[in-house]
Amino acid sequence: MTVNDDSFTDWKNREEIAESMIPMIGRLHRERDVTVLLHSRSLVNKSVVSILKTHRFARQIAGAELSVTETLPFLEALTALDLGPSQIDIGMLAATYKDDDRGLSVAEFTAEAVAGALGDGRIERREPRDVVLYGFGRIGRLLARLLIEKAGSGNGLRLRAIVVRDSGGGDLVKRASLLRRDSIHGQFQGTITVDEANSTIVANGNAIRVIYSDDPTTVDYTAYGIKDAILIDNTGRWRDREGLAKHLRPGIDKVVLTAPGKGDVPNIVHGVNHDTVKPDERIISCASCTTNAIVPPLKAMADEYGVVRGHVETVHSFTNDQNLLDNYHKSDRRGRSAPLNMVITETGAASAVAKALPDLKARITGSSIRVPVPDVSIAILNLQLARETTREEVLDHLREVSLTSPLKRQIDFITAPDAVSSDFIGSRHASIVDAGATKVEGDNAILYLWYDNEFGYSCQVVRVVQHVSGVEYPTFPATAV
């Protein structure tokens, strides 16, 4: 048998194993509300090839490819346990088992590692929490996709309605079409039908009522059977407490803003300061996409090396706020054609760092350049550290943070030498450290951080919503703090 034959036989064997994993992953998700992860990446509703590629990607961060033959025994062990709602990382189970020298079987080790999801101490399934989207633009539609995706177990968050201005004839059909097809993020994974008589979009069985209003104070959500809901404002029209409080209508319990909040509105970056949200806080902000991209790695560097000062330069994709062709705009430069120019503009991300990291005393400055790409941006974080270090040490630290720390859902790590912006479309992390571009000399470190400013940010928003709604389930094995 030739080498080629050996490779093909190995591939077919791994395909067969991945096929056998799909029903196990599906049953755990539907019947027990357990999300199976592989190094923080969900394997729920993934194809055979996607499962294999996710295993292969592990070599980018762990240094060696992870095989389905290594993770299958842990998945099989999970199916034999009476698990409560949780997220379980079989990649981490496999990695920590290798380092365990107690001679435990896979079943024994797995039961011990996920003990918090077993027995009397486990979390019981909760009633789904209603969610309303106020605005249905780029972020609103991506949030809808994520909320529909996460409704598969019948628990957690449930998208009940979207609120938009009535744009006239065919409005409902056009909005459903924009949800169904996206020029950047591709086709919606599932089926969408429109019930015009009841002003409803049905997506994968989820009935989403479309409410037409241009004034939040006129809507009574209880009239639509909505109660105790979390409303996500995607318009950015109101950013202070007084304006956002207009959403606190009958049926709405909390308001989450997908833009930087002003005044005393808490700016929350999941993974960094989400635990500071008080249970009785009804209005919060998820800050900006760029703030979410730079704050987690900034915290990781500050915790390990200390930061004296820093500057962030963002090279940002163009947005709807800019003009397609030259035309009047209230802001400087943004009136010039977005797809034809690089446009110098301002960013509030640097000043927002203080709200998310109040203990960081270092002065962080920032600026931004909008460039002619429709999605994915890069933040160049230039830091003066409190001590000298080496490039190898910094990369080892950030790789470990991306694998095992509480920031592993926020920070990803890639070593691919030819990575470009489009490779990160659909990334669920707040930012991705580009190892090849990282520069370190003495006490100066320059990090290049890719981020999907649409989808990655939307994932961060959903994490915040899950946290404040009480449906953020624990992850096992537990990460070190």
Coordinates of C-alpha atoms in Angstrom, one line a residue, residues 202-430:
V202 CA -40.8 31.8 11.3
A203 CA -37.1 30.7 11.4
N204 CA -36.3 27.1 12.2
G205 CA -39.6 26.9 14.0
N206 CA -39.1 30.1 16.0
A207 CA -42.0 32.4 15.5
I208 CA -40.6 36.0 15.6
R209 CA -43.2 38.7 15.7
V210 CA -42.3 41.9 13.7
I211 CA -43.5 45.0 15.6
Y212 CA -43.6 48.3 13.7
S213 CA -42.9 51.3 15.8
D214 CA -40.6 54.4 15.7
D215 CA -41.2 55.2 19.4
P216 CA -40.2 52.8 22.1
T217 CA -42.6 54.4 24.6
T218 CA -45.7 53.3 22.5
V219 CA -45.1 49.5 22.6
D220 CA -46.7 47.2 25.2
Y221 CA -44.8 44.0 24.8
T222 CA -47.2 42.0 27.0
A223 CA -49.8 42.4 24.3
Y224 CA -47.7 40.0 22.3
G225 CA -47.3 37.5 25.1
I226 CA -43.8 38.7 25.9
K227 CA -42.7 38.9 29.5
D228 CA -39.6 39.6 31.6
A229 CA -37.7 40.1 28.3
I230 CA -34.2 41.4 27.6
L231 CA -34.4 44.0 24.8
I232 CA -31.3 44.5 22.7
D233 CA -31.1 47.9 21.1
N234 CA -29.1 47.7 17.9
T235 CA -29.9 51.2 16.6
G236 CA -27.5 53.2 18.7
R237 CA -30.1 55.9 18.7
W238 CA -30.0 56.2 22.4
R239 CA -26.8 55.7 24.4
D240 CA -27.4 57.2 27.8
R241 CA -29.6 56.0 30.7
E242 CA -32.4 58.4 30.1
G243 CA -32.8 57.5 26.5
L244 CA -32.4 53.7 26.9
A245 CA -34.9 53.8 29.8
K246 CA -37.6 54.5 27.2
H247 CA -37.4 50.8 26.4
L248 CA -38.4 49.7 29.9
R249 CA -42.0 49.1 28.9
P250 CA -44.5 46.4 30.0
G251 CA -42.8 43.1 29.2
I252 CA -39.2 44.4 29.2
D253 CA -37.0 43.7 32.2
K254 CA -33.5 44.7 31.0
V255 CA -32.0 46.7 28.1
V256 CA -28.7 45.8 26.4
L257 CA -27.1 48.4 24.0
T258 CA -24.8 47.2 21.1
A259 CA -22.8 50.4 21.1
P260 CA -20.6 52.3 23.7
G261 CA -22.8 53.6 26.6
K262 CA -22.6 57.1 27.8
G263 CA -22.7 58.6 31.3
D264 CA -23.2 56.0 34.0
V265 CA -24.3 53.2 31.7
P266 CA -21.9 50.2 32.5
N267 CA -19.8 49.2 29.5
I268 CA -19.4 45.4 29.6
V269 CA -16.8 43.2 27.8
H270 CA -17.7 39.6 28.4
G271 CA -14.8 37.7 29.9
V272 CA -13.3 40.8 31.5
N273 CA -15.9 42.6 33.6
H274 CA -19.2 40.9 33.1
D275 CA -19.2 39.7 36.7
T276 CA -19.4 43.3 37.8
V277 CA -23.0 43.6 36.5
K278 CA -25.3 44.0 39.5
P279 CA -28.4 41.8 39.6
D280 CA -30.7 44.8 39.8
E281 CA -29.0 46.7 36.9
R282 CA -31.5 47.1 34.1
I283 CA -29.5 49.0 31.5
I284 CA -26.0 48.0 30.2
S285 CA -23.9 48.5 27.2
C286 CA -21.7 45.9 25.4
A287 CA -19.3 48.7 24.3
S288 CA -17.9 48.6 20.8
C289 CA -16.5 45.8 18.6
T290 CA -13.0 47.3 18.9
T291 CA -13.2 47.7 22.7
N292 CA -14.2 44.0 22.8
A293 CA -11.2 43.2 20.6
I294 CA -8.5 45.0 22.5
V295 CA -9.6 44.8 26.2
P296 CA -9.2 41.0 26.6
P297 CA -5.6 40.8 25.2
L298 CA -4.8 44.0 27.0
K299 CA -5.9 42.5 30.3
A300 CA -3.9 39.3 29.5
M301 CA -0.8 41.4 29.0
A302 CA -1.3 43.7 32.0
D303 CA -1.9 40.7 34.3
E304 CA 1.4 39.1 33.2
Y305 CA 3.7 41.9 32.4
G306 CA 2.1 45.2 33.6
V307 CA 1.4 48.0 31.1
V308 CA 2.9 51.4 31.4
R309 CA 1.1 53.0 28.4
G310 CA -0.2 52.0 25.0
H311 CA -1.6 53.0 21.7
V312 CA -4.1 51.1 19.5
E313 CA -4.4 51.7 15.8
T314 CA -7.4 50.1 14.3
V315 CA -7.6 49.3 10.6
H316 CA -11.4 48.9 10.4
S317 CA -13.8 47.7 7.7
F318 CA -16.2 50.3 6.4
T319 CA -19.7 50.5 7.9
N320 CA -23.2 51.7 7.1
D321 CA -22.3 55.0 8.7
Q322 CA -20.2 55.9 5.7
N323 CA -21.2 56.9 2.2
L324 CA -21.0 54.6 -0.8
L325 CA -20.1 57.7 -2.9
D326 CA -18.9 61.1 -1.9
N327 CA -21.8 63.0 -0.2
Y328 CA -22.5 65.2 2.7
H329 CA -21.8 63.6 6.2
K330 CA -21.8 65.3 9.5
S331 CA -18.4 63.8 10.4
D332 CA -15.1 64.8 8.9
R333 CA -13.9 62.5 6.1
R334 CA -16.7 60.0 6.4
G335 CA -18.6 61.7 3.6
R336 CA -16.0 60.3 1.1
S337 CA -16.6 57.1 -0.7
A338 CA -16.1 54.1 1.7
P339 CA -15.3 51.5 -1.0
L340 CA -12.9 53.7 -2.8
N341 CA -10.8 55.3 0.0
M342 CA -8.9 54.7 3.2
V343 CA -10.5 57.1 5.7
I344 CA -8.8 58.4 8.8
T345 CA -11.4 58.7 11.6
E346 CA -11.7 58.6 15.4
T347 CA -12.3 55.7 17.7
G348 CA -13.7 55.7 21.2
A349 CA -12.2 52.3 22.0
A350 CA -9.1 53.6 23.8
S351 CA -11.1 55.8 26.2
A352 CA -13.6 52.9 26.8
V353 CA -10.8 50.8 28.2
A354 CA -11.0 52.7 31.4
K355 CA -14.6 51.6 31.9
A356 CA -13.9 47.9 31.3
L357 CA -10.5 47.9 33.1
P358 CA -10.7 50.5 35.9
D359 CA -7.7 49.1 37.7
L360 CA -5.5 49.7 34.6
K361 CA -3.7 53.0 35.3
A362 CA -1.9 53.0 32.0
R363 CA -2.8 55.7 29.5
I364 CA -4.2 54.2 26.3
T365 CA -4.6 56.3 23.1
G366 CA -6.2 55.3 19.9
S367 CA -7.0 56.2 16.3
S368 CA -8.6 54.4 13.4
I369 CA -8.5 54.1 9.6
R370 CA -11.5 52.8 7.7
V371 CA -10.5 50.7 4.7
P372 CA -12.4 49.3 1.7
V373 CA -13.3 45.8 3.0
P374 CA -16.8 45.0 4.2
D375 CA -16.0 43.0 7.3
V376 CA -13.1 42.0 9.6
S377 CA -10.7 44.5 11.1
I378 CA -7.3 44.5 12.8
A379 CA -6.2 46.3 15.9
I380 CA -2.5 47.0 16.3
L381 CA -1.9 47.3 20.0
N382 CA 1.5 48.9 20.8
L383 CA 2.4 48.5 24.5
Q384 CA 5.1 49.6 26.8
L385 CA 5.4 46.9 29.4
A386 CA 6.4 47.2 33.0
R387 CA 9.2 44.6 32.5
E388 CA 11.3 43.3 29.6
T389 CA 10.4 40.1 28.0
T390 CA 10.9 38.1 24.7
R391 CA 8.7 37.4 21.7
E392 CA 8.7 33.7 22.6
E393 CA 7.6 34.3 26.1
V394 CA 4.7 36.6 25.0
L395 CA 3.5 34.2 22.4
D396 CA 3.6 31.2 24.8
H397 CA 1.7 33.3 27.3
L398 CA -1.0 34.4 24.8
R399 CA -1.3 30.8 23.4
E400 CA -1.9 29.5 26.9
V401 CA -4.4 32.2 27.6
S402 CA -6.3 31.2 24.5
L403 CA -6.4 27.6 25.6
T404 CA -6.9 27.4 29.3
S405 CA -7.7 30.8 30.8
P406 CA -11.1 32.4 31.6
L407 CA -10.5 34.5 28.4
K408 CA -10.3 31.5 26.1
R409 CA -13.7 32.4 24.5
Q410 CA -12.5 35.9 23.9
I411 CA -9.0 35.4 22.6
D412 CA -8.0 33.1 19.8
F413 CA -4.5 32.4 18.5
I414 CA -3.2 31.6 15.0
T415 CA 0.2 30.8 13.6
A416 CA -0.7 30.5 9.9
P417 CA 1.9 32.5 8.0
D418 CA -0.4 33.5 5.2
A419 CA -3.6 34.5 7.1
V420 CA -5.5 37.5 5.7
S421 CA -8.7 39.3 6.8
S422 CA -11.3 37.2 5.0
D423 CA -10.0 34.1 6.9
F424 CA -11.6 35.5 10.0
I425 CA -15.1 36.0 8.7
G426 CA -17.4 34.2 11.1
S427 CA -14.9 34.0 14.0
R428 CA -16.7 33.7 17.3
H429 CA -13.8 35.2 19.3
A430 CA -13.6 38.8 20.3

